[in-house]
PDB file of C-alpha atoms in Angstrom:
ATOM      1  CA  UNK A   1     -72.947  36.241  71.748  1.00 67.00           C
ATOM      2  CA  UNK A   2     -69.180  36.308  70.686  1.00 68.00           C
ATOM      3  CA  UNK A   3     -68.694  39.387  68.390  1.00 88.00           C
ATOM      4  CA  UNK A   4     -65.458  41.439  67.838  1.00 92.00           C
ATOM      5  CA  UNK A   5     -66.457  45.108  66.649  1.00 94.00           C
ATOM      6  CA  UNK A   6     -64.094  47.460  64.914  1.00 96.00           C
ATOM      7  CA  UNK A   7     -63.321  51.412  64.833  1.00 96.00           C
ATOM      8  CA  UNK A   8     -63.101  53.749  63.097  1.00 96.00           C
ATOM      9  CA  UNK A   9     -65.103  51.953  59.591  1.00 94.00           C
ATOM     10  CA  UNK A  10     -62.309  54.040  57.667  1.00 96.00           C
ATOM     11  CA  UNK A  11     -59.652  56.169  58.310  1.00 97.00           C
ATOM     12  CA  UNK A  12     -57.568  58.765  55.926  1.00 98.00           C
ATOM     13  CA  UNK A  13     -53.990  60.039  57.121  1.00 97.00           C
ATOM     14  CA  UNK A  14     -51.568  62.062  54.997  1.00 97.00           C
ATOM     15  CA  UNK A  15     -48.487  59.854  54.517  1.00 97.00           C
ATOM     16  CA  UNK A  16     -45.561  59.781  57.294  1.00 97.00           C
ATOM     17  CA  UNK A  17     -48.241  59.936  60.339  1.00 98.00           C
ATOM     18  CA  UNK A  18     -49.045  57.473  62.804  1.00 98.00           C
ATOM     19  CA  UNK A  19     -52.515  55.881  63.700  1.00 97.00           C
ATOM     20  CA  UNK A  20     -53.876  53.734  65.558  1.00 98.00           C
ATOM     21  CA  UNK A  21     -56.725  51.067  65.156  1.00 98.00           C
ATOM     22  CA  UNK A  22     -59.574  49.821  68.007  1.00 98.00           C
ATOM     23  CA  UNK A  23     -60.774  46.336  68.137  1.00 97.00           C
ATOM     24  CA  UNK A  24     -63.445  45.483  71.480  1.00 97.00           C
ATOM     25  CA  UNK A  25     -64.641  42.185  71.313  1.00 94.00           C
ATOM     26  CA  UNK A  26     -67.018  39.908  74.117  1.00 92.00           C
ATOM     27  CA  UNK A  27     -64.958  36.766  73.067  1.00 83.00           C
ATOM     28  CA  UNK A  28     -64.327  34.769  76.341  1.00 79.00           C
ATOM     29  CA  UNK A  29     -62.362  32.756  76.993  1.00 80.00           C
ATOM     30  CA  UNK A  30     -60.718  33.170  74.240  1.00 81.00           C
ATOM     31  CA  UNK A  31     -57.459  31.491  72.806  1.00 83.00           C
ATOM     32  CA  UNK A  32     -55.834  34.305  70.809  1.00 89.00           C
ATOM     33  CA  UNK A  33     -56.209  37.265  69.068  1.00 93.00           C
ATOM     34  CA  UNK A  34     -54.750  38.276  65.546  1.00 94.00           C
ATOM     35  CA  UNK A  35     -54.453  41.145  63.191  1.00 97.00           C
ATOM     36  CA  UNK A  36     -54.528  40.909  59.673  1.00 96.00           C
ATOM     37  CA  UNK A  37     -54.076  43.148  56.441  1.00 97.00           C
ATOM     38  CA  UNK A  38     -56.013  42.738  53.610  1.00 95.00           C
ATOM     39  CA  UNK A  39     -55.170  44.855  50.417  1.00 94.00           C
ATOM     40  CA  UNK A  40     -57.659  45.167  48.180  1.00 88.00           C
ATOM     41  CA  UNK A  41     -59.091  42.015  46.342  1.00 84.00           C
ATOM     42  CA  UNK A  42     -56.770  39.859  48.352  1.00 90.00           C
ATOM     43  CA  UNK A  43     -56.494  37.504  50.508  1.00 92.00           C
ATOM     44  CA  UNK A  44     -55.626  38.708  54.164  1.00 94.00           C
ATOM     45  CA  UNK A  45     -52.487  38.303  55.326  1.00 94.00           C
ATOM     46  CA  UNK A  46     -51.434  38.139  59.135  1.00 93.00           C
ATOM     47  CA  UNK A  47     -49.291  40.628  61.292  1.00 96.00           C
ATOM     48  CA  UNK A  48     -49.575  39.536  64.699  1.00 94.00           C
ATOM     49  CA  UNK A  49     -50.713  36.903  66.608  1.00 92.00           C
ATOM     50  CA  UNK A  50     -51.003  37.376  70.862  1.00 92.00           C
ATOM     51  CA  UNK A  51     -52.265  35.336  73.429  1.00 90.00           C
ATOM     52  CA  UNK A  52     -54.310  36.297  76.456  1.00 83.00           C
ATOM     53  CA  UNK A  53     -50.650  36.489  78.124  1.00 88.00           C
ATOM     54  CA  UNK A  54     -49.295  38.640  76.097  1.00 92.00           C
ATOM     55  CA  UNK A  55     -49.969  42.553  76.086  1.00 93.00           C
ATOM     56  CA  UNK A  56     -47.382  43.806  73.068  1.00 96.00           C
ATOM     57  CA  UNK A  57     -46.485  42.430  70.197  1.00 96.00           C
ATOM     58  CA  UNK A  58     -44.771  44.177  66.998  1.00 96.00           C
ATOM     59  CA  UNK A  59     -44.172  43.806  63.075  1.00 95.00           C
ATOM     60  CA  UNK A  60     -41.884  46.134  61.542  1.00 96.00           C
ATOM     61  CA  UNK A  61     -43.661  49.612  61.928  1.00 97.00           C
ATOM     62  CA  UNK A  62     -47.022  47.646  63.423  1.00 98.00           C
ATOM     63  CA  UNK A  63     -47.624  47.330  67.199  1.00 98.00           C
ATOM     64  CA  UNK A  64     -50.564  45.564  68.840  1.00 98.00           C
ATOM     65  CA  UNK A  65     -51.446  45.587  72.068  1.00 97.00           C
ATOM     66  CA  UNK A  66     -53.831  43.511  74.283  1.00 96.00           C
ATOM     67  CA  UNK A  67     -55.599  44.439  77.174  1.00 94.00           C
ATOM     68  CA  UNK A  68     -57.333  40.817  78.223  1.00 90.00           C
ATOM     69  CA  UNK A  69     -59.310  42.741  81.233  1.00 90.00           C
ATOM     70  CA  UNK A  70     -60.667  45.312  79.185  1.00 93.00           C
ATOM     71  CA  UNK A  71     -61.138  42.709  75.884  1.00 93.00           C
ATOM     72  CA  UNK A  72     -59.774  45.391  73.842  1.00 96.00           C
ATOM     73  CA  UNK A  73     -56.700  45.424  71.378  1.00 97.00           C
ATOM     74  CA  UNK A  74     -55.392  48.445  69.391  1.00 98.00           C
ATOM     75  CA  UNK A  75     -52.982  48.202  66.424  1.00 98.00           C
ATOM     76  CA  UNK A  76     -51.065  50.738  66.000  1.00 98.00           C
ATOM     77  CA  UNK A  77     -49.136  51.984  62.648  1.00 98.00           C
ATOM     78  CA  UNK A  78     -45.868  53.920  62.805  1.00 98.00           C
ATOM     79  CA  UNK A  79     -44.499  56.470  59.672  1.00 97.00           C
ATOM     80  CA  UNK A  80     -47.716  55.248  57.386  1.00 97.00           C
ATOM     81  CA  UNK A  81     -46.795  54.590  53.926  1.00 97.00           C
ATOM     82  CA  UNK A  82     -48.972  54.171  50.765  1.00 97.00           C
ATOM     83  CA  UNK A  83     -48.824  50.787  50.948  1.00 96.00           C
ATOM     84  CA  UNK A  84     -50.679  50.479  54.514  1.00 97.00           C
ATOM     85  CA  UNK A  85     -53.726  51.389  52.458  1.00 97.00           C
ATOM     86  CA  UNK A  86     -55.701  48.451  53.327  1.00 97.00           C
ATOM     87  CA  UNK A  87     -58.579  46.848  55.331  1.00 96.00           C
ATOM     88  CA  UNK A  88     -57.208  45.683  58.858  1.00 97.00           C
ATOM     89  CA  UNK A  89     -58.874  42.974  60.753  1.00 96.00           C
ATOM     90  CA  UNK A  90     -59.177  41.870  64.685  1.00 96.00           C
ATOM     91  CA  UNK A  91     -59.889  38.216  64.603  1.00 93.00           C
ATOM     92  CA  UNK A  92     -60.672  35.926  68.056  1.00 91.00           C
ATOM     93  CA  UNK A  93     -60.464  32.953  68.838  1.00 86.00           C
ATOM     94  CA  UNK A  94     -62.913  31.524  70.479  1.00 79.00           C
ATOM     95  CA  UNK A  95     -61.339  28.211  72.710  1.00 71.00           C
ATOM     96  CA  UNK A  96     -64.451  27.347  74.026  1.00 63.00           C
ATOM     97  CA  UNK A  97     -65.540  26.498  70.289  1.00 59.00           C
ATOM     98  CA  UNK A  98     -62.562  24.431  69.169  1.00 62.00           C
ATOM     99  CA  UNK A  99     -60.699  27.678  69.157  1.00 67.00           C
ATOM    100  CA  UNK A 100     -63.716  28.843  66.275  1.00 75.00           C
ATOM    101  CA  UNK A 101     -62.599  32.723  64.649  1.00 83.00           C
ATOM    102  CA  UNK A 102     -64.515  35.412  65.487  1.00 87.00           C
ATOM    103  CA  UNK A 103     -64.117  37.846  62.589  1.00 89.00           C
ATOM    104  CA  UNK A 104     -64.347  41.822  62.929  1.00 92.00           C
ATOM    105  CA  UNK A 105     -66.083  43.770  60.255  1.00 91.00           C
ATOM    106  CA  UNK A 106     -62.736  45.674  59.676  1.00 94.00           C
ATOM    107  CA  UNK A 107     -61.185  49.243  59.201  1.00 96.00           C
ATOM    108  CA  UNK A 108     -60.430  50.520  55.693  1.00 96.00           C
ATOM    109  CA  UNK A 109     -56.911  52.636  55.959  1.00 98.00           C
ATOM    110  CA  UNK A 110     -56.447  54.973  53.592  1.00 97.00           C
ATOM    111  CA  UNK A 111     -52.982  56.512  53.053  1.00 98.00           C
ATOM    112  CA  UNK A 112     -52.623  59.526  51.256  1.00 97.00           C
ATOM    113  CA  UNK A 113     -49.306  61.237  49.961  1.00 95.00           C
TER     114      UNK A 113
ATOM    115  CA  UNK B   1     -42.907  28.155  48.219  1.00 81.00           C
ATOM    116  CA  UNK B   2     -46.023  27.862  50.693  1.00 80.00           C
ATOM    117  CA  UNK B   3     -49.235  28.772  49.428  1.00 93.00           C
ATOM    118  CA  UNK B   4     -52.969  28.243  49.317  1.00 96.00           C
ATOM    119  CA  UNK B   5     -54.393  28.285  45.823  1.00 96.00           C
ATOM    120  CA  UNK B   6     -57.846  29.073  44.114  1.00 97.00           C
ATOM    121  CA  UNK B   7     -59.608  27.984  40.980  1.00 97.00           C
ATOM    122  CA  UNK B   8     -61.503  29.686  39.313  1.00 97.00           C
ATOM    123  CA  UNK B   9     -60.283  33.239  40.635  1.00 96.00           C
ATOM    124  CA  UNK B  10     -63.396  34.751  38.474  1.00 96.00           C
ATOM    125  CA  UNK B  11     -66.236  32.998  37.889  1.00 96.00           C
ATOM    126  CA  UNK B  12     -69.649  34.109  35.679  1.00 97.00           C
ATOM    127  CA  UNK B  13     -72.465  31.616  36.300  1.00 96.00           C
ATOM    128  CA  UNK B  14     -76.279  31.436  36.007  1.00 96.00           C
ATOM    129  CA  UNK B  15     -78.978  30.703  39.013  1.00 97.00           C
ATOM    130  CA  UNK B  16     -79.064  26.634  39.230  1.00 96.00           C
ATOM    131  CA  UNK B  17     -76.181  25.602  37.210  1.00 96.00           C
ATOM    132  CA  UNK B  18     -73.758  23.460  39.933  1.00 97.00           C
ATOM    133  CA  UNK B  19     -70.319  24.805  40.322  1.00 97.00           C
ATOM    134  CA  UNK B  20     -66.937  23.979  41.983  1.00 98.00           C
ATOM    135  CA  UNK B  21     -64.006  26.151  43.701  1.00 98.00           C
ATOM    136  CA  UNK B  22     -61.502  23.837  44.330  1.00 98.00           C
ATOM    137  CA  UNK B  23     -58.867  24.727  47.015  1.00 98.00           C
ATOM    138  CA  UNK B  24     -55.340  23.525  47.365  1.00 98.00           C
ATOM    139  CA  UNK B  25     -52.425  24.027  50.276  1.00 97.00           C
ATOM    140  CA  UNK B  26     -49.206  22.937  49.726  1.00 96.00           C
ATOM    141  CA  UNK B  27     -48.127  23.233  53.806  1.00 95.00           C
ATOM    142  CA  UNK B  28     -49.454  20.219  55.228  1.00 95.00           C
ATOM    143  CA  UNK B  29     -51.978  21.644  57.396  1.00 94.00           C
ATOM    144  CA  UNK B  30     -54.868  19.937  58.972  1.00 92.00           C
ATOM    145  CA  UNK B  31     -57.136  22.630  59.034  1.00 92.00           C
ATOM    146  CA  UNK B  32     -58.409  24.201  56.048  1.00 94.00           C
ATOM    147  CA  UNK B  33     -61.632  26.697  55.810  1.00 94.00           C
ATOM    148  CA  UNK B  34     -63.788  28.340  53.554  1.00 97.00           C
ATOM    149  CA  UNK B  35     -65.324  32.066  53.595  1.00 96.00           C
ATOM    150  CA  UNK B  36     -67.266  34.600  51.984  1.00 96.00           C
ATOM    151  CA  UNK B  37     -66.627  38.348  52.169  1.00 94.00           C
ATOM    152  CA  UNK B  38     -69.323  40.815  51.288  1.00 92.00           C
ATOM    153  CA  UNK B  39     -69.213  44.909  51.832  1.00 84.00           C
ATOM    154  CA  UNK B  40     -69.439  45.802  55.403  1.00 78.00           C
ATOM    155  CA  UNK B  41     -69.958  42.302  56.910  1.00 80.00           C
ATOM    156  CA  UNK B  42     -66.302  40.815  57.367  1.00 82.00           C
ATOM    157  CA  UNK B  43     -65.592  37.936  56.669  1.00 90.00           C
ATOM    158  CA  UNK B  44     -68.450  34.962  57.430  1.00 92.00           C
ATOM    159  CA  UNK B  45     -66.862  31.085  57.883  1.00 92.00           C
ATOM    160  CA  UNK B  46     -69.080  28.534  55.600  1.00 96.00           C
ATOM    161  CA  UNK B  47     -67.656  25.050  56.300  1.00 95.00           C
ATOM    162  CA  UNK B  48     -64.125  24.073  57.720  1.00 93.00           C
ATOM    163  CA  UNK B  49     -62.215  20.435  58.333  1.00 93.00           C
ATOM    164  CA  UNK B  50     -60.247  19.979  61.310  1.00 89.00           C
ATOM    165  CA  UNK B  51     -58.637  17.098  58.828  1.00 91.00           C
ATOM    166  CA  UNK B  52     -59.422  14.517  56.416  1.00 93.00           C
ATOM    167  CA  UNK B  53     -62.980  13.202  55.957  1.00 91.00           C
ATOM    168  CA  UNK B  54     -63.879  15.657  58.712  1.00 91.00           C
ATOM    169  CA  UNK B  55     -66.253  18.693  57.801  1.00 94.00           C
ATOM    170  CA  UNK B  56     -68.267  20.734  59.926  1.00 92.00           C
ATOM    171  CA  UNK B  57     -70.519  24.143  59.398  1.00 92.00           C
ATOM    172  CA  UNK B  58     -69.488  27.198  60.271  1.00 90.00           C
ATOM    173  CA  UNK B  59     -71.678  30.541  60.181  1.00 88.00           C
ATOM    174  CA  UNK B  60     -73.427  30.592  57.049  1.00 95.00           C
ATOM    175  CA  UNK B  61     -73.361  26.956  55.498  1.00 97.00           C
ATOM    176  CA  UNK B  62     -77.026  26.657  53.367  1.00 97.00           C
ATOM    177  CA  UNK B  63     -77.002  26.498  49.781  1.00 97.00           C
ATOM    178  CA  UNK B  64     -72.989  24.819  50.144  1.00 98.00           C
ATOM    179  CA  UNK B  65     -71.198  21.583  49.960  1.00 98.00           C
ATOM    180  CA  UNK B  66     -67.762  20.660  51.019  1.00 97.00           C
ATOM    181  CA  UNK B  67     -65.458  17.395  50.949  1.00 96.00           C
ATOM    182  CA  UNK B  68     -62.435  16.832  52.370  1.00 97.00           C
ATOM    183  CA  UNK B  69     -60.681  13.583  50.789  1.00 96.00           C
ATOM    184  CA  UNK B  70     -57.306  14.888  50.503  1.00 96.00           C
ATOM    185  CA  UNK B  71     -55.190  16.603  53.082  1.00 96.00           C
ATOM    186  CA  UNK B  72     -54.124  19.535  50.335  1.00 97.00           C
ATOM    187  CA  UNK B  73     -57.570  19.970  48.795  1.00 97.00           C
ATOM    188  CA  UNK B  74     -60.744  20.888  50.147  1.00 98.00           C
ATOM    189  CA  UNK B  75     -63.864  21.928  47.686  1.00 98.00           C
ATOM    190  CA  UNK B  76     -66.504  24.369  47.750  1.00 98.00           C
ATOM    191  CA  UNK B  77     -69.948  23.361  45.773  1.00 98.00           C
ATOM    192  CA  UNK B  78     -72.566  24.951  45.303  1.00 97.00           C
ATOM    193  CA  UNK B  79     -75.364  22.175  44.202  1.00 95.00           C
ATOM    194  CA  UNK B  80     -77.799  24.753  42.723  1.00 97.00           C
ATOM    195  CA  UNK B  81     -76.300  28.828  43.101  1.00 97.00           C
ATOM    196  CA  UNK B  82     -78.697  31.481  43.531  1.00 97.00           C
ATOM    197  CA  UNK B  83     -77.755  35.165  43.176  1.00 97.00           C
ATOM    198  CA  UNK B  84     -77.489  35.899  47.031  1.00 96.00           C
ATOM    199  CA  UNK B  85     -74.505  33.675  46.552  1.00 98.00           C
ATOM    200  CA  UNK B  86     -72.509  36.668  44.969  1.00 97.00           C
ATOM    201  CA  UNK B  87     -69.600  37.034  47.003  1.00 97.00           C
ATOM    202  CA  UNK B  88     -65.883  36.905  47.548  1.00 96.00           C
ATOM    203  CA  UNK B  89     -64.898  33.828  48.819  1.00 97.00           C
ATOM    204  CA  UNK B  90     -61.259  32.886  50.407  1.00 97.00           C
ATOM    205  CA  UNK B  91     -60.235  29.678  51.231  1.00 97.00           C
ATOM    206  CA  UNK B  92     -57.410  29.460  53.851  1.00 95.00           C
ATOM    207  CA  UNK B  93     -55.494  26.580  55.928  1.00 95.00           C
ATOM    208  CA  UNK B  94     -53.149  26.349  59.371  1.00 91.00           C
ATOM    209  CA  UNK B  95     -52.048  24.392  61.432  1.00 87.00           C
ATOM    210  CA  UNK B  96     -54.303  24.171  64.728  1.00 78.00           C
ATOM    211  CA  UNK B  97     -54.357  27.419  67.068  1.00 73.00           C
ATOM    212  CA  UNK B  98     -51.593  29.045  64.453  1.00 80.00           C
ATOM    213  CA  UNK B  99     -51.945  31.720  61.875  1.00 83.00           C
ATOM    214  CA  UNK B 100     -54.104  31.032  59.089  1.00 88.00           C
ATOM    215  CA  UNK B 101     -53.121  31.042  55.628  1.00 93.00           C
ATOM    216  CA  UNK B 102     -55.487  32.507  53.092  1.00 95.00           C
ATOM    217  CA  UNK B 103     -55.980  31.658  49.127  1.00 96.00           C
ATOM    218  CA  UNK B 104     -56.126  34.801  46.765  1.00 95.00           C
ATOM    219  CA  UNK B 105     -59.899  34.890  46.250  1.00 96.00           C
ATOM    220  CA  UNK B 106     -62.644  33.941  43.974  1.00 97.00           C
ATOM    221  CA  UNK B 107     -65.078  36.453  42.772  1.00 96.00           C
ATOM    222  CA  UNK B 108     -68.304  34.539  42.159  1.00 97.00           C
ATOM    223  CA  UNK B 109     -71.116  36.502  40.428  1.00 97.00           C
ATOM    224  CA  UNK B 110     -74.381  34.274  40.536  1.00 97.00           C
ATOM    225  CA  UNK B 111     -76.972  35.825  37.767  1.00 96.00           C
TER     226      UNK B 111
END
């Protein structure tokens, strides 16, 4: 069964510190992966987008990385700021489906000052 | 400026009484989608349209209706809502294989 599963549920860090975000999925073959943000009663809103080529790719202070062997992908978050306080979601795509989204549950990022 | 819009964002309604969400992109995508979000599920794909007149189901499709007769528009209906239908629901559009663009939401209470 293709699922994508998320850690840690939630996270708190103090403003200024870095962290970094887990997403293991069983996905294969799969087309691309994608991070997005979602504040609070929003829509979510994309970051990065990486295919099974790539193993980096950044946003401003947000890194993913892709590790197609291991199906696992970490986002990583440089100098937090308030307004990373969010829910952050892994999202596959699944290209034996017609490229169908796998959706993770998400992390809830809470920055505090 | 490119966006995917929602109506109603809030919505009120009582089991059995028929309702719309209508959906509209302004980018000229071919594929638009619709989802719910509940609390520690993620979000679940209901129906989506890899273009016009051309709807399939996607995770969680019973008790919902779609039609896709316009590129920009694509509706959700639900025939007859029951309360289990309480959700947060996004619509969202792309082009195929690229990032998806997501409405802003509507927050349907079924009572």
């Amino acid at each position: 069964k293709n699922q994508v599963e998320q850690s840690p549920q939630s996270l708190i860090i103090l403003e200024g510190k870095n962290c970094t975000l887990q997403c293991n999925y069983t996905v294969s073959p799969f087309s691309n992966l994608r991070w997005y943000k979602q504040d609070t009663g929003r829509g979510p809103v994309s970051l990065t987008i990486m295919t099974f080529s790539e193993n980096t790719k950044s946003n401003g202070r947000y890194t993913a990385t892709l590790d197609a062997d291991t199906k696992q992908s970490s986002l990583h978050i440089t100098a937090s700021q308030l307004s990373d306080s969010a829910s952050y979601i892994c999202v596959v795509s699944a290209r034996e489906y017609g490229n169908k989204l796998v959706f993770g549950a998400g992390t809830i990022l809470r920055v505090k000052s | 400026e490119a966006q995917v819009t929602q109506n109603p964002r809030y919505l009120i309604t009582v089991t059995g009484k028929k309702l719309t969400v209508t959906c509209s992109q302004n980018m000229n995508h071919e594929y638009m989608s619709w989802y719910r979000q509940d609390p520690g599920l993620g979000l679940r794909q209901i129906y989506y349209s890899m273009n016009v007149e051309v709807t399939d189901k996607g995770d969680v499709p019973e008790g919902y209706k779609v039609s896709r007769k316009e590129k920009r528009n694509f509706p959700l209906i639900l025939e007859s809502p029951s309360p289990n239908q309480t959700s947060l629901y996004f619509c969202a559009s792309s082009d195929p294989g690229e990032t998806q663009y997501f409405g802003p939401g509507t927050r349907l209470l079924v009572l």
